[in-house]
Amino acid sequence: MSRKHFSWLLIITLVVAAAVLLVPGKTGREAGVEKTALLPDLQLRVNDLDQVRFVGAGDAVIATLRRAGDHWQVEELHGYRADWDRLRALLADLAQAEVVEAKTAKPEYYDRLGVEDVSAASASGVRVEFSEASGVPAVIIGKRAQGREGRYARVQGATASALLDRDLDLPAAREDWLEKTIVDIADAEAVEFDIRHADGERIVARKASADDENFVLQDIPAGRTVRSAWAVDALAGSLSALNLEAVAPASEIDWNEAVRFGLVTADGLRLDVELVQRAPAEDGVAAEGQQAAAEHWIRLQAGLYQTAVDSAVEVADAAGEPAEDAPAEAVGAPADATERAAEINGRVTGWAYRIPEHKYESMTRRMEDLLQVPDQPGT
């Protein structure tokens, strides 16, 4: 993310502000009210922000988002990438937010609107703090208005609270500030996948042609048949919309007994995933009388699919000799696959991700899961 991104945010802000002037007037208490900006300095100084912090009840830090080069990161979650789109939208809303009605200035009534000081253990609001160097004051975002549009807020240190002209997307959980997408490889892109278990069992399925509709399961045991084409084909979508639930340094997890899932796309991209199941964390949440569910973690890397011909070319190149019978199109990989692999590795290298159980199960199937139950003698 560059300063240019922030500049575009400001341009959008000005366009939206201008558009508001063209909207027909409101009725009721808002009619004729002169709106004022909640944080007038934010529009002017948004480019200078390098940190935004969210603080909840008892002054507990929900998340600290800090700019790091071309992206933002969540400081309390190992410095992993923050959801820039979400942060950008919030900053735009805060920069554009206008006060449509002044509310109570009596501290004893603040809690009714959720704008009491968040140092109180019972506070329901969230204090948003900006880089100290920006000079933008902190603001407490309170409850949503009932029966009308808007949200209550109070600038830190001010006595008067206010009703804003909009709601705000303000996550309450630290993990909700993470960039959730790990990878998103559509099943239509896949031409081959394989699963390798620690005990040696291996599953391989591939398409004879990228245009084929179904995958063909390889090495089916004699006398057995596939449960259904869908049972096999569905595994090709394992990396589609693969989102994280939590993140940790990969070095913190034991990968010795990992299941390995690999997937190849039509353009030559290969993804290799290691998967482990772990006991739940000590702070895992479970229903009363039940144990917390096991956690499912992965790490992955991207590369380029290498055929036997590609290997021959590499060996020949190393020896300074031409590879025999190597077609020109087999040498090298498509530029887009190379770029995709580099982009993925730039984000995921060194990280482990907790993923949903159904995604874990999809990438750790056994051959028996994909086959028809054999007929029993006498049936």
Tab-separated table of C-alpha atoms in Angstrom:
chain	number	residue	atom	x	y	z
A	1	MET	CA	0.000	0.000	0.000
A	2	SER	CA	1.420	3.329	-1.029
A	3	ARG	CA	0.654	6.945	-0.286
A	4	LYS	CA	-1.149	7.025	-3.601
A	5	HIS	CA	-3.742	4.656	-2.151
A	6	PHE	CA	-4.424	7.137	0.627
A	7	SER	CA	-4.657	9.968	-1.892
A	8	TRP	CA	-7.313	8.058	-3.775
A	9	LEU	CA	-9.124	7.580	-0.485
A	10	LEU	CA	-9.203	11.340	-0.064
A	11	ILE	CA	-10.444	11.876	-3.605
A	12	ILE	CA	-13.264	9.428	-2.933
A	13	THR	CA	-14.000	11.269	0.294
A	14	LEU	CA	-14.355	14.594	-1.496
A	15	VAL	CA	-16.532	13.091	-4.220
A	16	VAL	CA	-18.842	11.501	-1.663
A	17	ALA	CA	-19.007	14.732	0.321
A	18	ALA	CA	-19.961	16.637	-2.808
A	19	ALA	CA	-22.606	14.061	-3.654
A	20	VAL	CA	-24.226	14.538	-0.244
A	21	LEU	CA	-24.999	18.142	-1.160
A	22	LEU	CA	-27.093	16.918	-4.076
A	23	VAL	CA	-29.258	14.580	-1.998
A	24	PRO	CA	-32.775	15.874	-1.189
A	25	GLY	CA	-33.097	17.287	2.300
A	26	LYS	CA	-33.970	15.079	5.271
A	27	THR	CA	-37.087	15.406	7.342
A	28	GLY	CA	-37.722	15.535	11.085
A	29	ARG	CA	-35.005	16.450	13.551
A	30	GLU	CA	-32.262	16.332	10.892
A	31	ALA	CA	-33.939	18.843	8.606
A	32	GLY	CA	-32.140	22.155	8.588
A	33	VAL	CA	-29.355	20.891	10.866
A	34	GLU	CA	-25.930	22.066	9.797
A	35	LYS	CA	-23.708	19.005	9.770
A	36	THR	CA	-20.175	19.182	11.099
A	37	ALA	CA	-17.323	16.757	10.562
A	38	LEU	CA	-16.623	14.421	13.462
A	39	LEU	CA	-12.849	14.408	12.819
A	40	PRO	CA	-12.028	17.295	10.472
A	41	ASP	CA	-8.282	16.744	10.859
A	42	LEU	CA	-8.489	13.132	9.676
A	43	GLN	CA	-9.241	14.073	6.067
A	44	LEU	CA	-6.196	16.323	6.024
A	45	ARG	CA	-3.782	13.950	7.743
A	46	VAL	CA	-4.887	10.464	6.723
A	47	ASN	CA	-1.773	10.156	4.528
A	48	ASP	CA	0.413	10.573	7.605
A	49	LEU	CA	-1.132	7.747	9.595
A	50	ASP	CA	1.162	4.843	10.369
A	51	GLN	CA	-0.784	3.348	13.268
A	52	VAL	CA	-4.401	2.852	14.320
A	53	ARG	CA	-5.255	1.218	17.649
A	54	PHE	CA	-8.575	-0.134	18.889
A	55	VAL	CA	-9.147	-0.266	22.651
A	56	GLY	CA	-12.082	-1.885	24.438
A	57	ALA	CA	-13.479	-2.228	27.954
A	58	GLY	CA	-10.960	-1.980	30.761
A	59	ASP	CA	-8.508	-0.312	28.385
A	60	ALA	CA	-7.826	-3.729	26.842
A	61	VAL	CA	-6.180	-3.400	23.446
A	62	ILE	CA	-8.255	-5.148	20.793
A	63	ALA	CA	-5.759	-4.619	17.996
A	64	THR	CA	-2.937	-2.336	16.945
A	65	LEU	CA	-2.646	-1.906	13.187
A	66	ARG	CA	0.712	-0.596	12.064
A	67	ARG	CA	1.937	0.339	8.605
A	68	ALA	CA	4.905	-1.779	7.472
A	69	GLY	CA	6.208	-0.912	4.026
A	70	ASP	CA	3.518	-1.606	1.439
A	71	HIS	CA	1.019	-3.170	3.849
A	72	TRP	CA	-0.449	-2.935	7.348
A	73	GLN	CA	-0.014	-5.568	10.039
A	74	VAL	CA	-1.712	-6.605	13.285
A	75	GLU	CA	0.903	-6.124	15.983
A	76	GLU	CA	-0.697	-8.451	18.553
A	77	LEU	CA	-0.987	-11.331	16.060
A	78	HIS	CA	2.698	-11.811	15.305
A	79	GLY	CA	2.696	-8.860	12.917
A	80	TYR	CA	0.607	-10.707	10.323
A	81	ARG	CA	-0.988	-8.751	7.481
A	82	ALA	CA	-4.051	-6.705	8.335
A	83	ASP	CA	-7.152	-6.494	6.180
A	84	TRP	CA	-6.325	-3.298	4.294
A	85	ASP	CA	-9.697	-3.118	2.548
A	86	ARG	CA	-11.477	-3.158	5.888
A	87	LEU	CA	-9.157	-0.576	7.425
A	88	ARG	CA	-9.379	1.662	4.371
A	89	ALA	CA	-13.182	1.554	4.473
A	90	LEU	CA	-13.212	2.449	8.165
A	91	LEU	CA	-10.786	5.343	7.703
A	92	ALA	CA	-12.883	6.622	4.806
A	93	ASP	CA	-16.040	6.436	6.916
A	94	LEU	CA	-14.416	8.179	9.864
A	95	ALA	CA	-13.016	10.891	7.600
A	96	GLN	CA	-16.458	11.431	6.052
A	97	ALA	CA	-18.524	10.989	9.234
A	98	GLU	CA	-20.658	13.986	10.125
A	99	VAL	CA	-22.518	14.890	13.289
A	100	VAL	CA	-26.223	15.096	12.537
A	101	GLU	CA	-27.371	15.676	16.091
A	102	ALA	CA	-25.657	16.696	19.319
A	103	LYS	CA	-26.354	14.303	22.177
A	104	THR	CA	-25.806	14.296	25.917
A	105	ALA	CA	-22.875	16.064	27.533
A	106	LYS	CA	-23.617	14.526	30.945
A	107	PRO	CA	-21.110	11.798	31.872
A	108	GLU	CA	-23.736	9.913	33.882
A	109	TYR	CA	-25.649	9.307	30.643
A	110	TYR	CA	-22.708	8.327	28.446
A	111	ASP	CA	-23.217	4.618	29.040
A	112	ARG	CA	-26.705	4.799	27.531
A	113	LEU	CA	-25.064	5.633	24.211
A	114	GLY	CA	-21.970	3.486	24.728
A	115	VAL	CA	-19.613	6.464	24.723
A	116	GLU	CA	-18.338	6.291	28.312
A	117	ASP	CA	-14.581	6.117	28.843
A	118	VAL	CA	-13.445	2.622	27.902
A	119	SER	CA	-11.258	2.435	31.006
A	120	ALA	CA	-14.422	1.197	32.730
A	121	ALA	CA	-14.673	-2.598	32.822
A	122	SER	CA	-18.330	-2.357	31.793
A	123	ALA	CA	-17.733	-0.033	28.835
A	124	SER	CA	-19.456	-1.107	25.619
A	125	GLY	CA	-17.730	1.233	23.173
A	126	VAL	CA	-14.417	1.074	21.346
A	127	ARG	CA	-11.816	3.833	21.430
A	128	VAL	CA	-10.062	4.399	18.106
A	129	GLU	CA	-6.612	5.954	18.504
A	130	PHE	CA	-4.492	7.374	15.699
A	131	SER	CA	-0.768	7.954	15.303
A	132	GLU	CA	0.290	10.524	17.883
A	133	ALA	CA	2.205	12.451	15.239
A	134	SER	CA	-0.962	12.871	13.163
A	135	GLY	CA	-2.578	15.082	15.773
A	136	VAL	CA	-5.958	13.427	15.150
A	137	PRO	CA	-7.760	12.942	18.479
A	138	ALA	CA	-8.998	9.555	19.619
A	139	VAL	CA	-12.713	8.897	19.314
A	140	ILE	CA	-15.011	6.549	21.217
A	141	ILE	CA	-17.455	4.730	18.950
A	142	GLY	CA	-20.591	3.746	20.822
A	143	LYS	CA	-23.849	1.947	20.169
A	144	ARG	CA	-25.912	1.875	17.003
A	145	ALA	CA	-28.879	4.215	17.078
A	146	GLN	CA	-32.233	2.507	17.563
A	147	GLY	CA	-34.999	3.219	15.083
A	148	ARG	CA	-32.844	5.443	12.915
A	149	GLU	CA	-29.652	5.366	10.905
A	150	GLY	CA	-26.367	6.212	12.540
A	151	ARG	CA	-24.085	5.496	15.453
A	152	TYR	CA	-23.173	7.376	18.601
A	153	ALA	CA	-19.673	8.691	19.191
A	154	ARG	CA	-17.682	11.041	21.392
A	155	VAL	CA	-14.297	12.556	20.675
A	156	GLN	CA	-11.881	11.721	23.485
A	157	GLY	CA	-11.746	14.616	25.954
A	158	ALA	CA	-14.919	16.268	24.662
A	159	THR	CA	-17.977	16.528	26.878
A	160	ALA	CA	-20.669	16.405	24.197
A	161	SER	CA	-21.516	13.160	22.456
A	162	ALA	CA	-22.979	12.961	18.972
A	163	LEU	CA	-25.098	10.970	16.559
A	164	LEU	CA	-23.241	10.256	13.333
A	165	ASP	CA	-24.746	10.105	9.871
A	166	ARG	CA	-23.578	6.509	9.318
A	167	ASP	CA	-22.827	3.168	10.871
A	168	LEU	CA	-19.237	1.945	11.087
A	169	ASP	CA	-17.733	-1.500	10.480
A	170	LEU	CA	-15.788	-1.894	13.707
A	171	PRO	CA	-14.806	-5.526	14.468
A	172	ALA	CA	-14.867	-6.521	18.115
A	173	ALA	CA	-12.432	-9.447	17.763
A	174	ARG	CA	-8.711	-9.064	17.115
A	175	GLU	CA	-8.704	-11.843	14.512
A	176	ASP	CA	-11.298	-9.989	12.453
A	177	TRP	CA	-8.608	-7.460	11.517
A	178	LEU	CA	-6.503	-10.125	9.793
A	179	GLU	CA	-6.336	-10.477	6.042
A	180	LYS	CA	-8.367	-13.689	5.915
A	181	THR	CA	-7.608	-15.064	2.455
A	182	ILE	CA	-4.757	-17.580	2.381
A	183	VAL	CA	-5.203	-18.693	-1.222
A	184	ASP	CA	-8.126	-18.908	-3.616
A	185	ILE	CA	-7.538	-21.503	-6.331
A	186	ALA	CA	-10.796	-22.274	-8.128
A	187	ASP	CA	-11.544	-25.948	-8.715
A	188	ALA	CA	-11.903	-25.181	-12.432
A	189	GLU	CA	-8.184	-24.330	-12.530
A	190	ALA	CA	-7.055	-27.668	-11.108
A	191	VAL	CA	-5.868	-30.512	-13.344
A	192	GLU	CA	-4.300	-32.794	-10.724
A	193	PHE	CA	-4.190	-33.270	-6.977
A	194	ASP	CA	-2.596	-35.749	-4.607
A	195	ILE	CA	-2.805	-36.638	-0.916
A	196	ARG	CA	0.055	-38.317	0.949
A	197	HIS	CA	-0.413	-39.673	4.456
A	198	ALA	CA	2.364	-40.256	6.960
A	199	ASP	CA	1.709	-44.027	6.850
A	200	GLY	CA	2.486	-44.124	3.131
A	201	GLU	CA	-1.038	-44.121	1.681
A	202	ARG	CA	-1.300	-41.930	-1.398
A	203	ILE	CA	-4.211	-40.668	-3.470
A	204	VAL	CA	-3.732	-39.226	-6.949
A	205	ALA	CA	-6.431	-37.888	-9.268
A	206	ARG	CA	-5.952	-36.054	-12.519
A	207	LYS	CA	-7.652	-34.922	-15.693
A	208	ALA	CA	-6.445	-36.367	-18.983
A	209	SER	CA	-7.081	-32.910	-20.461
A	210	ALA	CA	-7.673	-29.529	-18.869
A	211	ASP	CA	-10.995	-29.458	-20.737
A	212	ASP	CA	-12.257	-32.630	-19.044
A	213	GLU	CA	-15.108	-32.204	-16.600
A	214	ASN	CA	-14.121	-34.923	-14.139
A	215	PHE	CA	-10.974	-36.149	-12.442
A	216	VAL	CA	-9.867	-39.759	-12.799
A	217	LEU	CA	-8.845	-41.437	-9.541
A	218	GLN	CA	-5.629	-43.392	-10.033
A	219	ASP	CA	-4.615	-46.815	-8.660
A	220	ILE	CA	-8.078	-47.943	-7.592
A	221	PRO	CA	-7.831	-51.306	-5.790
A	222	ALA	CA	-8.914	-54.306	-7.841
A	223	GLY	CA	-12.623	-55.001	-7.642
A	224	ARG	CA	-13.488	-51.581	-6.212
A	225	THR	CA	-15.288	-48.632	-7.804
A	226	VAL	CA	-15.436	-44.906	-7.116
A	227	ARG	CA	-18.240	-43.797	-4.814
A	228	SER	CA	-19.145	-40.973	-7.210
A	229	ALA	CA	-17.458	-38.571	-9.596
A	230	TRP	CA	-18.448	-35.739	-7.255
A	231	ALA	CA	-16.666	-37.349	-4.287
A	232	VAL	CA	-13.394	-37.113	-6.212
A	233	ASP	CA	-13.988	-33.838	-8.053
A	234	ALA	CA	-14.922	-32.001	-4.843
A	235	LEU	CA	-11.378	-32.362	-3.507
A	236	ALA	CA	-10.099	-30.132	-6.326
A	237	GLY	CA	-11.867	-27.233	-4.616
A	238	SER	CA	-9.965	-27.646	-1.346
A	239	LEU	CA	-7.927	-24.486	-1.975
A	240	SER	CA	-10.866	-22.439	-3.213
A	241	ALA	CA	-11.680	-19.557	-0.848
A	242	LEU	CA	-9.304	-20.981	1.762
A	243	ASN	CA	-9.508	-18.539	4.664
A	244	LEU	CA	-7.721	-18.489	7.993
A	245	GLU	CA	-9.278	-18.609	11.440
A	246	ALA	CA	-5.995	-17.851	13.220
A	247	VAL	CA	-2.324	-17.471	12.385
A	248	ALA	CA	0.979	-18.348	14.072
A	249	PRO	CA	4.645	-18.694	13.135
A	250	ALA	CA	5.100	-22.063	11.389
A	251	SER	CA	8.052	-22.817	13.662
A	252	GLU	CA	5.680	-23.161	16.625
A	253	ILE	CA	4.037	-26.304	15.204
A	254	ASP	CA	5.314	-29.889	14.877
A	255	TRP	CA	4.942	-30.988	11.250
A	256	ASN	CA	6.529	-34.444	11.541
A	257	GLU	CA	3.248	-36.353	11.115
A	258	ALA	CA	1.722	-33.948	8.610
A	259	VAL	CA	-0.542	-35.067	5.791
A	260	ARG	CA	0.549	-33.551	2.486
A	261	PHE	CA	-1.863	-32.230	-0.115
A	262	GLY	CA	-0.690	-31.080	-3.528
A	263	LEU	CA	-2.586	-29.397	-6.342
A	264	VAL	CA	-1.545	-28.478	-9.887
A	265	THR	CA	-3.294	-25.898	-12.062
A	266	ALA	CA	-3.587	-25.791	-15.830
A	267	ASP	CA	-1.059	-22.947	-16.048
A	268	GLY	CA	1.630	-24.917	-14.199
A	269	LEU	CA	1.241	-23.582	-10.658
A	270	ARG	CA	1.711	-26.171	-7.908
A	271	LEU	CA	0.612	-25.728	-4.296
A	272	ASP	CA	2.001	-27.999	-1.582
A	273	VAL	CA	0.173	-28.003	1.740
A	274	GLU	CA	1.094	-29.696	5.023
A	275	LEU	CA	-1.751	-30.367	7.457
A	276	VAL	CA	-1.798	-31.351	11.132
A	277	GLN	CA	-4.483	-31.756	13.759
A	278	ARG	CA	-3.675	-30.428	17.224
A	279	ALA	CA	-5.203	-30.415	20.662
A	280	PRO	CA	-7.229	-27.241	21.274
A	281	ALA	CA	-5.517	-24.217	22.722
A	282	GLU	CA	-5.881	-23.653	26.455
A	283	ASP	CA	-8.213	-20.735	25.802
A	284	GLY	CA	-10.344	-22.730	23.345
A	285	VAL	CA	-14.081	-22.128	23.718
A	286	ALA	CA	-16.491	-25.062	24.049
A	287	ALA	CA	-20.130	-25.512	24.905
A	288	GLU	CA	-20.873	-26.325	28.536
A	289	GLY	CA	-20.041	-29.952	29.310
A	290	GLN	CA	-18.108	-30.416	26.065
A	291	GLN	CA	-14.437	-30.367	25.210
A	292	ALA	CA	-13.088	-27.720	22.867
A	293	ALA	CA	-12.729	-29.036	19.324
A	294	ALA	CA	-9.366	-30.016	17.888
A	295	GLU	CA	-7.582	-27.407	15.803
A	296	HIS	CA	-6.530	-27.872	12.203
A	297	TRP	CA	-3.365	-26.154	11.010
A	298	ILE	CA	-1.594	-25.892	7.681
A	299	ARG	CA	1.479	-24.393	6.115
A	300	LEU	CA	1.991	-24.152	2.385
A	301	GLN	CA	4.279	-23.126	-0.401
A	302	ALA	CA	3.811	-22.456	-4.086
A	303	GLY	CA	6.013	-23.605	-6.931
A	304	LEU	CA	5.925	-24.670	-10.552
A	305	TYR	CA	4.787	-28.075	-11.738
A	306	GLN	CA	7.733	-30.017	-13.102
A	307	THR	CA	7.270	-32.776	-15.678
A	308	ALA	CA	9.802	-35.443	-16.601
A	309	VAL	CA	10.638	-33.397	-19.692
A	310	ASP	CA	11.268	-30.301	-17.549
A	311	SER	CA	13.626	-32.317	-15.356
A	312	ALA	CA	15.531	-33.517	-18.421
A	313	VAL	CA	15.899	-29.936	-19.600
A	314	GLU	CA	17.292	-28.861	-16.212
A	315	VAL	CA	19.808	-31.729	-16.146
A	316	ALA	CA	20.892	-30.956	-19.702
A	317	ASP	CA	21.225	-27.252	-18.929
A	318	ALA	CA	23.407	-28.035	-15.930
A	319	ALA	CA	25.633	-30.173	-18.157
A	320	GLY	CA	25.702	-27.552	-20.891
A	321	GLU	CA	24.038	-29.915	-23.363
A	322	PRO	CA	20.712	-29.717	-25.230
A	323	ALA	CA	17.985	-32.037	-23.968
A	324	GLU	CA	16.982	-34.629	-26.537
A	325	ASP	CA	13.403	-34.539	-27.807
A	326	ALA	CA	12.472	-31.673	-25.484
A	327	PRO	CA	9.722	-29.552	-27.081
A	328	ALA	CA	10.301	-25.819	-26.900
A	329	GLU	CA	7.036	-25.208	-25.060
A	330	ALA	CA	8.113	-27.526	-22.235
A	331	VAL	CA	11.018	-25.306	-21.260
A	332	GLY	CA	10.200	-22.849	-18.483
A	333	ALA	CA	6.821	-22.018	-16.985
A	334	PRO	CA	4.145	-19.473	-17.931
A	335	ALA	CA	4.959	-16.035	-16.603
A	336	ASP	CA	1.626	-15.801	-14.790
A	337	ALA	CA	2.293	-19.053	-12.885
A	338	THR	CA	5.732	-17.809	-11.882
A	339	GLU	CA	4.271	-14.502	-10.697
A	340	ARG	CA	1.458	-16.222	-8.811
A	341	ALA	CA	3.895	-18.510	-7.028
A	342	ALA	CA	6.071	-15.559	-6.012
A	343	GLU	CA	3.070	-13.568	-4.759
A	344	ILE	CA	1.730	-16.479	-2.707
A	345	ASN	CA	5.107	-17.324	-1.195
A	346	GLY	CA	5.666	-13.673	-0.333
A	347	ARG	CA	2.584	-13.796	1.895
A	348	VAL	CA	2.603	-17.316	3.348
A	349	THR	CA	6.265	-18.237	3.865
A	350	GLY	CA	6.985	-18.765	7.549
A	351	TRP	CA	3.330	-18.813	8.609
A	352	ALA	CA	0.953	-21.487	9.858
A	353	TYR	CA	-2.800	-21.087	9.536
A	354	ARG	CA	-5.694	-22.537	11.476
A	355	ILE	CA	-8.395	-23.467	8.981
A	356	PRO	CA	-12.007	-24.699	9.165
A	357	GLU	CA	-12.482	-28.400	9.882
A	358	HIS	CA	-14.280	-29.098	6.600
A	359	LYS	CA	-11.299	-27.777	4.619
A	360	TYR	CA	-8.937	-29.970	6.634
A	361	GLU	CA	-11.102	-33.034	6.039
A	362	SER	CA	-11.216	-32.344	2.308
A	363	MET	CA	-7.422	-32.325	2.044
A	364	THR	CA	-6.861	-35.419	4.214
A	365	ARG	CA	-9.227	-37.940	2.632
A	366	ARG	CA	-8.334	-41.611	2.508
A	367	MET	CA	-8.801	-43.848	-0.518
A	368	GLU	CA	-11.560	-45.677	1.345
A	369	ASP	CA	-13.497	-42.400	1.645
A	370	LEU	CA	-13.722	-42.203	-2.143
A	371	LEU	CA	-14.776	-45.796	-2.892
A	372	GLN	CA	-18.058	-47.657	-2.851
A	373	VAL	CA	-18.572	-49.894	0.151
A	374	PRO	CA	-17.878	-53.414	-1.154
A	375	ASP	CA	-20.758	-55.864	-1.306
A	376	GLN	CA	-20.869	-58.247	1.613
A	377	PRO	CA	-20.942	-61.978	0.885
A	378	GLY	CA	-24.477	-63.270	0.631
A	379	THR	CA	-26.031	-59.846	-0.055
